Amino acid sequence: MTVVLPPPAGRRRVPVRQVLCLLPLLLVALVAVRHRQVLAEGFAQLASARLPWLLAAAGATCLTWVAAAVGRQGAVVERLPGRRLLATQFAAGSANHLLPTGLGASAVNLRFMTVCGLPPARSSAALALYLLAEAVGRLGLLAALLIAFPHALRLGSLFPGTAFGPLLIGICVVLSAVAGALAGVRRLRTAALSFLRTALGEARSVHMRPCRALALWGGSLAFPALQAAGLAAVGTALGLPVPAWHMALAYLAATVAVALIPTPGGIGSVEAALVLALVAVGGPVAVATAVVLAFRIITVWVPLLPGALTLGALVRLKVI
C-alpha cells in the first residue's frame, strides 16, 4: 500500500491562480491612481452632457464586445462557446488597457482558444487572421470616409511635411531588420514559414465556410465602426460643432496613427491623438478635449473594473 506523505512544514504551494485573479484588480488600482486627474475631469464633463446621446455612446460601446466576439468566432472553423466567448471579449478589453496596446486582448484570446481545444499553432493563426481583418476593416473605413469627405481632415497645419521622412526611414529600418533576421537565422525562418503555412491554411478553411467568413469580416468592420459611432455620440452630447461623419473620420485616423505607439491601451497617446484629430476636423480645442475625456470615461474607465473582475473570474474558473 502506498502512503502519501503531507508536504513538509513551511513549504506551501504558491496559489498561482489566486494571485493571477487579484493581479488585474491591482493593475486597475495603479492605473486609476496614476490617471486620477483625467478621471476627475472626465466625470466632470459627463455631468454637463445630454443624457440620450451618452446612453447611445454606452450602447455602442457594449456592442463592440459583441462585434469582437462575432469576429473572433469567424476566425476559427470550430464553434466556440458563445457566452464564454462574449465574456472573454469583455475581459480582454480590460486586459488591453492594462498592458501595451493589443497584447492584453491577444493574450486573453489566445489562452481562451487554447483552453477550448485549439492547438497553439492554430490559435495563433486565428488570432493573426482576426487582427489582419480588423486592421483591413479599420483602414477600409478610413479610406472610404477620406474619399467621401476629402477636405474634412486638415492635417497640413498640424503635422509638418518633414515628419513623414523620418517615419518612412524608421519603417524601412524595421522592415530591413526583420528581413535580415529571417535571412540570417535559419531556425527563425523555419518557424516563420511554418506559421505562415498554418495561417494560410486556417484562412482558407474559414473562407470556405460562408458563415465564418461573414462573421469574420462583418465583426471586423462593425468593431471600429461602433467605436467611431461612440465618439460621434459623445461629441453630439457635448455640442461639438463638427458633423458626425467628420468625428468618425477623426477617430479612425487617430486610432490608426496611435497603433504604432506601445502604451497600455493607448492611455495618454490615444487622448492626445483624438484631441488633435478632432481639432483637425474643425473642432475647438477646449470642446474637443472635453469630448475625448468623456469618451474615454465611457469606453475605458467605466468598464475597466468590471472587466478586471470578469478577467479574474475567468481565470479562477479556468476558462482562460
mmCIF file of C-alpha atoms in Angstrom:
data_model
loop_
_atom_site.group_PDB
_atom_site.id
_atom_site.type_symbol
_atom_site.label_atom_id
_atom_site.label_comp_id
_atom_site.label_asym_id
_atom_site.label_seq_id
_atom_site.Cartn_x
_atom_site.Cartn_y
_atom_site.Cartn_z
ATOM 1 C CA MET A 1 0.000 0.000 0.000
ATOM 2 C CA THR A 2 1.336 3.405 -0.979
ATOM 3 C CA VAL A 3 1.393 6.014 1.761
ATOM 4 C CA VAL A 4 1.091 9.656 0.651
ATOM 5 C CA LEU A 5 3.022 11.898 2.976
ATOM 6 C CA PRO A 6 1.912 15.519 3.559
ATOM 7 C CA PRO A 7 4.210 18.263 2.232
ATOM 8 C CA PRO A 8 6.962 19.315 4.644
ATOM 9 C CA ALA A 9 6.037 22.052 7.062
ATOM 10 C CA GLY A 10 6.944 25.526 5.843
ATOM 11 C CA ARG A 11 6.782 24.527 2.133
ATOM 12 C CA ARG A 12 3.319 25.580 0.980
ATOM 13 C CA ARG A 13 2.354 25.659 -2.644
ATOM 14 C CA VAL A 14 2.129 29.161 -4.088
ATOM 15 C CA PRO A 15 -1.515 29.814 -5.138
ATOM 16 C CA VAL A 16 -0.595 30.991 -8.637
ATOM 17 C CA ARG A 17 -4.159 31.064 -9.977
ATOM 18 C CA GLN A 18 -5.413 33.071 -6.972
ATOM 19 C CA VAL A 19 -2.587 35.562 -7.475
ATOM 20 C CA LEU A 20 -3.497 35.887 -11.154
ATOM 21 C CA CYS A 21 -7.124 36.554 -10.162
ATOM 22 C CA LEU A 22 -6.074 39.510 -7.997
ATOM 23 C CA LEU A 23 -3.454 40.900 -10.387
ATOM 24 C CA PRO A 24 -5.963 42.654 -12.733
ATOM 25 C CA LEU A 25 -7.534 44.479 -9.764
ATOM 26 C CA LEU A 26 -4.118 45.649 -8.598
ATOM 27 C CA LEU A 27 -3.273 46.923 -12.077
ATOM 28 C CA VAL A 28 -6.621 48.752 -12.294
ATOM 29 C CA ALA A 29 -5.901 50.481 -8.990
ATOM 30 C CA LEU A 30 -2.427 51.523 -10.128
ATOM 31 C CA VAL A 31 -3.669 52.866 -13.471
ATOM 32 C CA ALA A 32 -6.570 54.727 -11.815
ATOM 33 C CA VAL A 33 -4.284 56.387 -9.256
ATOM 34 C CA ARG A 34 -1.843 57.368 -11.985
ATOM 35 C CA HIS A 35 -4.604 58.968 -14.097
ATOM 36 C CA ARG A 36 -6.815 60.284 -11.285
ATOM 37 C CA GLN A 37 -6.799 63.830 -12.680
ATOM 38 C CA VAL A 38 -8.032 62.606 -16.071
ATOM 39 C CA LEU A 39 -10.775 60.639 -14.310
ATOM 40 C CA ALA A 40 -11.926 63.657 -12.323
ATOM 41 C CA GLU A 41 -12.018 65.902 -15.388
ATOM 42 C CA GLY A 42 -13.785 63.273 -17.477
ATOM 43 C CA PHE A 43 -16.587 62.709 -14.973
ATOM 44 C CA ALA A 44 -16.976 66.483 -14.649
ATOM 45 C CA GLN A 45 -17.531 66.726 -18.413
ATOM 46 C CA LEU A 46 -20.158 63.968 -18.326
ATOM 47 C CA ALA A 47 -22.225 65.965 -15.845
ATOM 48 C CA SER A 48 -22.954 68.649 -18.469
ATOM 49 C CA ALA A 49 -23.662 66.308 -21.396
ATOM 50 C CA ARG A 50 -27.018 65.352 -22.903
ATOM 51 C CA LEU A 51 -28.063 62.008 -21.441
ATOM 52 C CA PRO A 52 -29.696 60.373 -24.516
ATOM 53 C CA TRP A 53 -26.514 60.722 -26.549
ATOM 54 C CA LEU A 54 -24.410 59.422 -23.676
ATOM 55 C CA LEU A 55 -26.657 56.362 -23.500
ATOM 56 C CA ALA A 56 -26.181 55.910 -27.244
ATOM 57 C CA ALA A 57 -22.408 56.021 -26.759
ATOM 58 C CA ALA A 58 -22.656 53.466 -23.940
ATOM 59 C CA GLY A 59 -24.796 51.221 -26.144
ATOM 60 C CA ALA A 60 -22.279 51.429 -28.988
ATOM 61 C CA THR A 61 -19.511 50.529 -26.531
ATOM 62 C CA CYS A 62 -21.410 47.439 -25.364
ATOM 63 C CA LEU A 63 -21.976 46.368 -28.959
ATOM 64 C CA THR A 64 -18.231 46.499 -29.640
ATOM 65 C CA TRP A 65 -17.802 43.446 -27.397
ATOM 66 C CA VAL A 66 -20.467 41.619 -29.388
ATOM 67 C CA ALA A 67 -18.754 42.598 -32.650
ATOM 68 C CA ALA A 68 -15.406 41.393 -31.297
ATOM 69 C CA ALA A 69 -16.941 38.070 -30.267
ATOM 70 C CA VAL A 70 -18.504 37.605 -33.714
ATOM 71 C CA GLY A 71 -15.213 38.412 -35.429
ATOM 72 C CA ARG A 72 -13.238 36.063 -33.168
ATOM 73 C CA GLN A 73 -15.696 33.248 -33.881
ATOM 74 C CA GLY A 74 -15.351 33.899 -37.596
ATOM 75 C CA ALA A 75 -11.580 33.410 -37.388
ATOM 76 C CA VAL A 76 -11.903 29.712 -36.457
ATOM 77 C CA VAL A 77 -13.804 26.838 -38.043
ATOM 78 C CA GLU A 78 -14.768 25.202 -34.737
ATOM 79 C CA ARG A 79 -17.728 26.569 -32.828
ATOM 80 C CA LEU A 80 -16.624 28.356 -29.647
ATOM 81 C CA PRO A 81 -18.877 28.528 -26.527
ATOM 82 C CA GLY A 82 -20.836 31.744 -27.131
ATOM 83 C CA ARG A 83 -21.320 33.059 -23.599
ATOM 84 C CA ARG A 84 -17.743 32.370 -22.603
ATOM 85 C CA LEU A 85 -16.528 33.965 -25.825
ATOM 86 C CA LEU A 86 -18.507 37.140 -25.125
ATOM 87 C CA ALA A 87 -17.306 37.276 -21.511
ATOM 88 C CA THR A 88 -13.750 36.796 -22.748
ATOM 89 C CA GLN A 89 -14.054 39.808 -25.060
ATOM 90 C CA PHE A 90 -15.282 41.941 -22.153
ATOM 91 C CA ALA A 91 -12.356 40.776 -20.020
ATOM 92 C CA ALA A 92 -9.933 41.171 -22.919
ATOM 93 C CA GLY A 93 -10.928 44.826 -23.249
ATOM 94 C CA SER A 94 -9.853 45.404 -19.666
ATOM 95 C CA ALA A 95 -6.602 43.496 -20.174
ATOM 96 C CA ASN A 96 -5.945 45.570 -23.277
ATOM 97 C CA HIS A 97 -5.962 48.769 -21.210
ATOM 98 C CA LEU A 98 -3.592 47.340 -18.602
ATOM 99 C CA LEU A 99 -0.905 46.054 -20.986
ATOM 100 C CA PRO A 100 0.758 47.529 -24.081
ATOM 101 C CA THR A 101 -1.758 48.060 -26.891
ATOM 102 C CA GLY A 102 -3.086 44.821 -28.347
ATOM 103 C CA LEU A 103 -1.040 42.484 -26.140
ATOM 104 C CA GLY A 104 -3.608 42.141 -23.357
ATOM 105 C CA ALA A 105 -6.549 41.208 -25.580
ATOM 106 C CA SER A 106 -4.369 38.960 -27.736
ATOM 107 C CA ALA A 107 -3.019 37.049 -24.722
ATOM 108 C CA VAL A 108 -6.507 36.539 -23.257
ATOM 109 C CA ASN A 109 -7.985 35.351 -26.557
ATOM 110 C CA LEU A 110 -5.023 33.116 -27.317
ATOM 111 C CA ARG A 111 -5.391 31.442 -23.938
ATOM 112 C CA PHE A 112 -9.164 31.112 -24.389
ATOM 113 C CA MET A 113 -8.828 29.357 -27.745
ATOM 114 C CA THR A 114 -6.150 27.032 -26.349
ATOM 115 C CA VAL A 115 -8.387 26.063 -23.426
ATOM 116 C CA CYS A 116 -11.200 25.414 -25.922
ATOM 117 C CA GLY A 117 -9.015 22.740 -27.511
ATOM 118 C CA LEU A 118 -7.374 24.500 -30.444
ATOM 119 C CA PRO A 119 -3.661 23.701 -30.862
ATOM 120 C CA PRO A 120 -1.353 26.668 -30.086
ATOM 121 C CA ALA A 121 -0.306 26.981 -33.737
ATOM 122 C CA ARG A 122 -3.908 27.226 -34.962
ATOM 123 C CA SER A 123 -4.860 29.555 -32.098
ATOM 124 C CA SER A 124 -2.030 31.891 -33.083
ATOM 125 C CA ALA A 125 -3.054 31.692 -36.744
ATOM 126 C CA ALA A 126 -6.671 32.527 -35.871
ATOM 127 C CA LEU A 127 -5.501 35.450 -33.751
ATOM 128 C CA ALA A 128 -3.353 36.773 -36.608
ATOM 129 C CA LEU A 129 -6.256 36.364 -39.043
ATOM 130 C CA TYR A 130 -8.589 38.372 -36.816
ATOM 131 C CA LEU A 131 -6.015 41.133 -36.279
ATOM 132 C CA LEU A 132 -5.426 41.333 -40.023
ATOM 133 C CA ALA A 133 -9.161 41.500 -40.762
ATOM 134 C CA GLU A 134 -9.680 44.175 -38.087
ATOM 135 C CA ALA A 135 -6.806 46.263 -39.473
ATOM 136 C CA VAL A 136 -8.149 45.930 -43.014
ATOM 137 C CA GLY A 137 -11.628 46.889 -41.808
ATOM 138 C CA ARG A 138 -10.350 49.934 -39.935
ATOM 139 C CA LEU A 139 -8.199 51.106 -42.840
ATOM 140 C CA GLY A 140 -11.033 50.428 -45.277
ATOM 141 C CA LEU A 141 -13.477 52.554 -43.281
ATOM 142 C CA LEU A 142 -10.874 55.320 -43.001
ATOM 143 C CA ALA A 143 -10.229 55.233 -46.746
ATOM 144 C CA ALA A 144 -13.968 55.315 -47.503
ATOM 145 C CA LEU A 145 -14.500 58.374 -45.286
ATOM 146 C CA LEU A 146 -11.456 60.135 -46.729
ATOM 147 C CA ILE A 147 -12.870 59.587 -50.216
ATOM 148 C CA ALA A 148 -16.346 60.730 -49.172
ATOM 149 C CA PHE A 149 -15.047 63.782 -47.262
ATOM 150 C CA PRO A 150 -11.677 64.629 -48.842
ATOM 151 C CA HIS A 151 -11.395 68.052 -47.225
ATOM 152 C CA ALA A 152 -12.687 67.176 -43.751
ATOM 153 C CA LEU A 153 -9.329 66.309 -42.148
ATOM 154 C CA ARG A 154 -6.977 69.312 -42.235
ATOM 155 C CA LEU A 155 -3.670 67.834 -41.153
ATOM 156 C CA GLY A 156 -1.416 70.265 -43.001
ATOM 157 C CA SER A 157 -1.475 72.870 -40.254
ATOM 158 C CA LEU A 158 -0.870 70.309 -37.503
ATOM 159 C CA PHE A 159 1.812 67.982 -38.885
ATOM 160 C CA PRO A 160 4.834 69.354 -40.729
ATOM 161 C CA GLY A 161 5.602 67.662 -44.013
ATOM 162 C CA THR A 162 9.142 66.984 -42.822
ATOM 163 C CA ALA A 163 7.806 64.488 -40.267
ATOM 164 C CA PHE A 164 6.968 61.896 -42.903
ATOM 165 C CA GLY A 165 10.600 61.447 -43.987
ATOM 166 C CA PRO A 166 11.860 60.147 -40.614
ATOM 167 C CA LEU A 167 8.736 57.987 -40.296
ATOM 168 C CA LEU A 168 9.388 56.380 -43.675
ATOM 169 C CA ILE A 169 13.037 55.824 -42.773
ATOM 170 C CA GLY A 170 12.028 54.193 -39.484
ATOM 171 C CA ILE A 171 9.617 51.830 -41.262
ATOM 172 C CA CYS A 172 12.319 50.865 -43.764
ATOM 173 C CA VAL A 173 14.806 50.196 -40.950
ATOM 174 C CA VAL A 174 12.352 47.942 -39.108
ATOM 175 C CA LEU A 175 11.468 46.014 -42.271
ATOM 176 C CA SER A 176 15.145 45.620 -43.145
ATOM 177 C CA ALA A 177 15.925 44.327 -39.649
ATOM 178 C CA VAL A 178 13.112 41.770 -39.869
ATOM 179 C CA ALA A 179 14.216 40.658 -43.335
ATOM 180 C CA GLY A 180 17.818 40.357 -42.162
ATOM 181 C CA ALA A 181 16.834 38.293 -39.132
ATOM 182 C CA LEU A 182 14.755 35.928 -41.266
ATOM 183 C CA ALA A 183 17.531 35.553 -43.807
ATOM 184 C CA GLY A 184 20.302 35.063 -41.249
ATOM 185 C CA VAL A 185 18.659 32.843 -38.627
ATOM 186 C CA ARG A 186 17.555 29.525 -40.078
ATOM 187 C CA ARG A 187 15.508 28.457 -37.036
ATOM 188 C CA LEU A 188 13.600 31.736 -37.082
ATOM 189 C CA ARG A 189 12.988 31.431 -40.804
ATOM 190 C CA THR A 190 11.712 27.875 -40.405
ATOM 191 C CA ALA A 191 9.344 28.906 -37.604
ATOM 192 C CA ALA A 192 8.060 31.860 -39.636
ATOM 193 C CA LEU A 193 7.403 29.693 -42.705
ATOM 194 C CA SER A 194 5.644 27.069 -40.597
ATOM 195 C CA PHE A 195 3.420 29.716 -39.014
ATOM 196 C CA LEU A 196 2.680 31.222 -42.436
ATOM 197 C CA ARG A 197 1.584 27.831 -43.789
ATOM 198 C CA THR A 198 -0.659 27.288 -40.776
ATOM 199 C CA ALA A 199 -2.141 30.777 -41.067
ATOM 200 C CA LEU A 200 -2.852 30.382 -44.786
ATOM 201 C CA GLY A 201 -4.460 27.011 -44.169
ATOM 202 C CA GLU A 202 -6.637 28.458 -41.412
ATOM 203 C CA ALA A 203 -7.667 31.389 -43.605
ATOM 204 C CA ARG A 204 -8.544 29.032 -46.456
ATOM 205 C CA SER A 205 -10.650 26.826 -44.183
ATOM 206 C CA VAL A 206 -12.524 29.809 -42.737
ATOM 207 C CA HIS A 207 -13.289 31.337 -46.127
ATOM 208 C CA MET A 208 -14.606 28.019 -47.444
ATOM 209 C CA ARG A 209 -17.455 28.416 -44.945
ATOM 210 C CA PRO A 210 -19.549 31.498 -45.846
ATOM 211 C CA CYS A 211 -20.987 31.869 -42.323
ATOM 212 C CA ARG A 212 -17.479 32.039 -40.831
ATOM 213 C CA ALA A 213 -16.214 34.475 -43.466
ATOM 214 C CA LEU A 214 -19.254 36.709 -42.941
ATOM 215 C CA ALA A 215 -18.729 36.657 -39.173
ATOM 216 C CA LEU A 216 -15.013 37.432 -39.534
ATOM 217 C CA TRP A 217 -15.349 40.402 -41.869
ATOM 218 C CA GLY A 218 -18.671 41.622 -40.507
ATOM 219 C CA GLY A 219 -17.355 41.697 -36.948
ATOM 220 C CA SER A 220 -14.073 43.251 -38.065
ATOM 221 C CA LEU A 221 -15.899 46.085 -39.824
ATOM 222 C CA ALA A 222 -18.500 46.583 -37.108
ATOM 223 C CA PHE A 223 -15.923 46.871 -34.317
ATOM 224 C CA PRO A 224 -14.197 50.123 -35.459
ATOM 225 C CA ALA A 225 -17.482 51.469 -36.856
ATOM 226 C CA LEU A 226 -19.142 51.151 -33.438
ATOM 227 C CA GLN A 227 -16.145 52.768 -31.745
ATOM 228 C CA ALA A 228 -16.321 55.706 -34.149
ATOM 229 C CA ALA A 229 -20.088 55.962 -33.622
ATOM 230 C CA GLY A 230 -19.487 56.131 -29.863
ATOM 231 C CA LEU A 231 -17.160 59.103 -30.260
ATOM 232 C CA ALA A 232 -19.644 60.835 -32.558
ATOM 233 C CA ALA A 233 -22.401 60.306 -29.978
ATOM 234 C CA VAL A 234 -20.275 61.804 -27.188
ATOM 235 C CA GLY A 235 -19.333 64.720 -29.420
ATOM 236 C CA THR A 236 -23.006 65.382 -30.122
ATOM 237 C CA ALA A 237 -23.810 65.099 -26.406
ATOM 238 C CA LEU A 238 -21.282 67.820 -25.582
ATOM 239 C CA GLY A 239 -22.173 70.064 -28.512
ATOM 240 C CA LEU A 240 -19.002 69.695 -30.579
ATOM 241 C CA PRO A 241 -19.668 71.768 -33.739
ATOM 242 C CA VAL A 242 -18.437 69.058 -36.120
ATOM 243 C CA PRO A 243 -20.547 66.744 -38.332
ATOM 244 C CA ALA A 244 -20.837 63.192 -37.038
ATOM 245 C CA TRP A 245 -19.140 61.708 -40.113
ATOM 246 C CA HIS A 246 -16.183 64.022 -39.594
ATOM 247 C CA MET A 247 -15.904 62.935 -35.957
ATOM 248 C CA ALA A 248 -15.906 59.296 -37.096
ATOM 249 C CA LEU A 249 -13.166 60.130 -39.579
ATOM 250 C CA ALA A 250 -11.148 61.788 -36.828
ATOM 251 C CA TYR A 251 -11.488 58.722 -34.614
ATOM 252 C CA LEU A 252 -10.347 56.297 -37.294
ATOM 253 C CA ALA A 253 -7.408 58.491 -38.306
ATOM 254 C CA ALA A 254 -6.289 58.906 -34.681
ATOM 255 C CA THR A 255 -6.502 55.200 -33.818
ATOM 256 C CA VAL A 256 -4.639 54.170 -36.963
ATOM 257 C CA ALA A 257 -1.884 56.642 -36.144
ATOM 258 C CA VAL A 258 -1.626 55.692 -32.473
ATOM 259 C CA ALA A 259 -1.497 51.930 -33.144
ATOM 260 C CA LEU A 260 2.278 52.247 -33.540
ATOM 261 C CA ILE A 261 2.737 53.637 -30.002
ATOM 262 C CA PRO A 262 3.076 50.775 -27.469
ATOM 263 C CA THR A 263 1.429 52.340 -24.406
ATOM 264 C CA PRO A 264 -1.016 50.443 -22.156
ATOM 265 C CA GLY A 265 -4.323 50.513 -24.013
ATOM 266 C CA GLY A 266 -3.190 53.678 -25.706
ATOM 267 C CA ILE A 267 -3.824 55.560 -22.452
ATOM 268 C CA GLY A 268 -2.323 59.007 -22.898
ATOM 269 C CA SER A 269 -1.399 58.590 -26.547
ATOM 270 C CA VAL A 270 -4.986 57.949 -27.675
ATOM 271 C CA GLU A 271 -6.292 61.001 -25.821
ATOM 272 C CA ALA A 272 -3.682 63.259 -27.414
ATOM 273 C CA ALA A 273 -4.248 61.834 -30.892
ATOM 274 C CA LEU A 274 -8.040 62.115 -30.604
ATOM 275 C CA VAL A 275 -7.898 65.733 -29.479
ATOM 276 C CA LEU A 276 -5.518 66.522 -32.315
ATOM 277 C CA ALA A 277 -7.741 64.761 -34.865
ATOM 278 C CA LEU A 278 -10.929 66.477 -33.644
ATOM 279 C CA VAL A 279 -9.196 69.835 -33.914
ATOM 280 C CA ALA A 280 -8.057 68.861 -37.411
ATOM 281 C CA VAL A 281 -11.691 68.329 -38.485
ATOM 282 C CA GLY A 282 -12.684 71.752 -37.196
ATOM 283 C CA GLY A 283 -13.471 71.312 -33.508
ATOM 284 C CA PRO A 284 -12.454 73.933 -30.902
ATOM 285 C CA VAL A 285 -9.605 72.728 -28.695
ATOM 286 C CA ALA A 286 -11.499 73.109 -25.396
ATOM 287 C CA VAL A 287 -14.609 71.250 -26.570
ATOM 288 C CA ALA A 288 -12.544 68.583 -28.346
ATOM 289 C CA THR A 289 -10.627 67.940 -25.123
ATOM 290 C CA ALA A 290 -13.873 67.645 -23.151
ATOM 291 C CA VAL A 291 -15.284 65.199 -25.722
ATOM 292 C CA VAL A 292 -12.196 62.984 -25.588
ATOM 293 C CA LEU A 293 -12.157 62.912 -21.790
ATOM 294 C CA ALA A 294 -15.848 61.973 -21.628
ATOM 295 C CA PHE A 295 -15.444 59.399 -24.403
ATOM 296 C CA ARG A 296 -12.570 57.671 -22.630
ATOM 297 C CA ILE A 297 -14.533 57.597 -19.368
ATOM 298 C CA ILE A 298 -17.359 55.709 -21.113
ATOM 299 C CA THR A 299 -15.229 53.366 -23.206
ATOM 300 C CA VAL A 300 -12.240 52.753 -20.912
ATOM 301 C CA TRP A 301 -12.650 53.736 -17.288
ATOM 302 C CA VAL A 302 -16.233 52.670 -16.553
ATOM 303 C CA PRO A 303 -15.790 49.110 -17.972
ATOM 304 C CA LEU A 304 -12.261 48.746 -16.563
ATOM 305 C CA LEU A 305 -13.130 47.494 -13.054
ATOM 306 C CA PRO A 306 -15.965 45.092 -14.051
ATOM 307 C CA GLY A 307 -13.763 43.889 -16.904
ATOM 308 C CA ALA A 308 -10.931 43.183 -14.470
ATOM 309 C CA LEU A 309 -13.340 41.328 -12.152
ATOM 310 C CA THR A 310 -14.560 39.273 -15.117
ATOM 311 C CA LEU A 311 -10.968 38.529 -16.080
ATOM 312 C CA GLY A 312 -10.210 37.307 -12.576
ATOM 313 C CA ALA A 313 -13.357 35.165 -12.553
ATOM 314 C CA LEU A 314 -12.471 33.595 -15.917
ATOM 315 C CA VAL A 315 -9.000 32.764 -14.619
ATOM 316 C CA ARG A 316 -10.444 31.225 -11.465
ATOM 317 C CA LEU A 317 -12.986 29.177 -13.454
ATOM 318 C CA LYS A 318 -10.195 28.046 -15.799
ATOM 319 C CA VAL A 319 -11.969 29.498 -18.835
ATOM 320 C CA ILE A 320 -8.656 31.147 -19.709
#
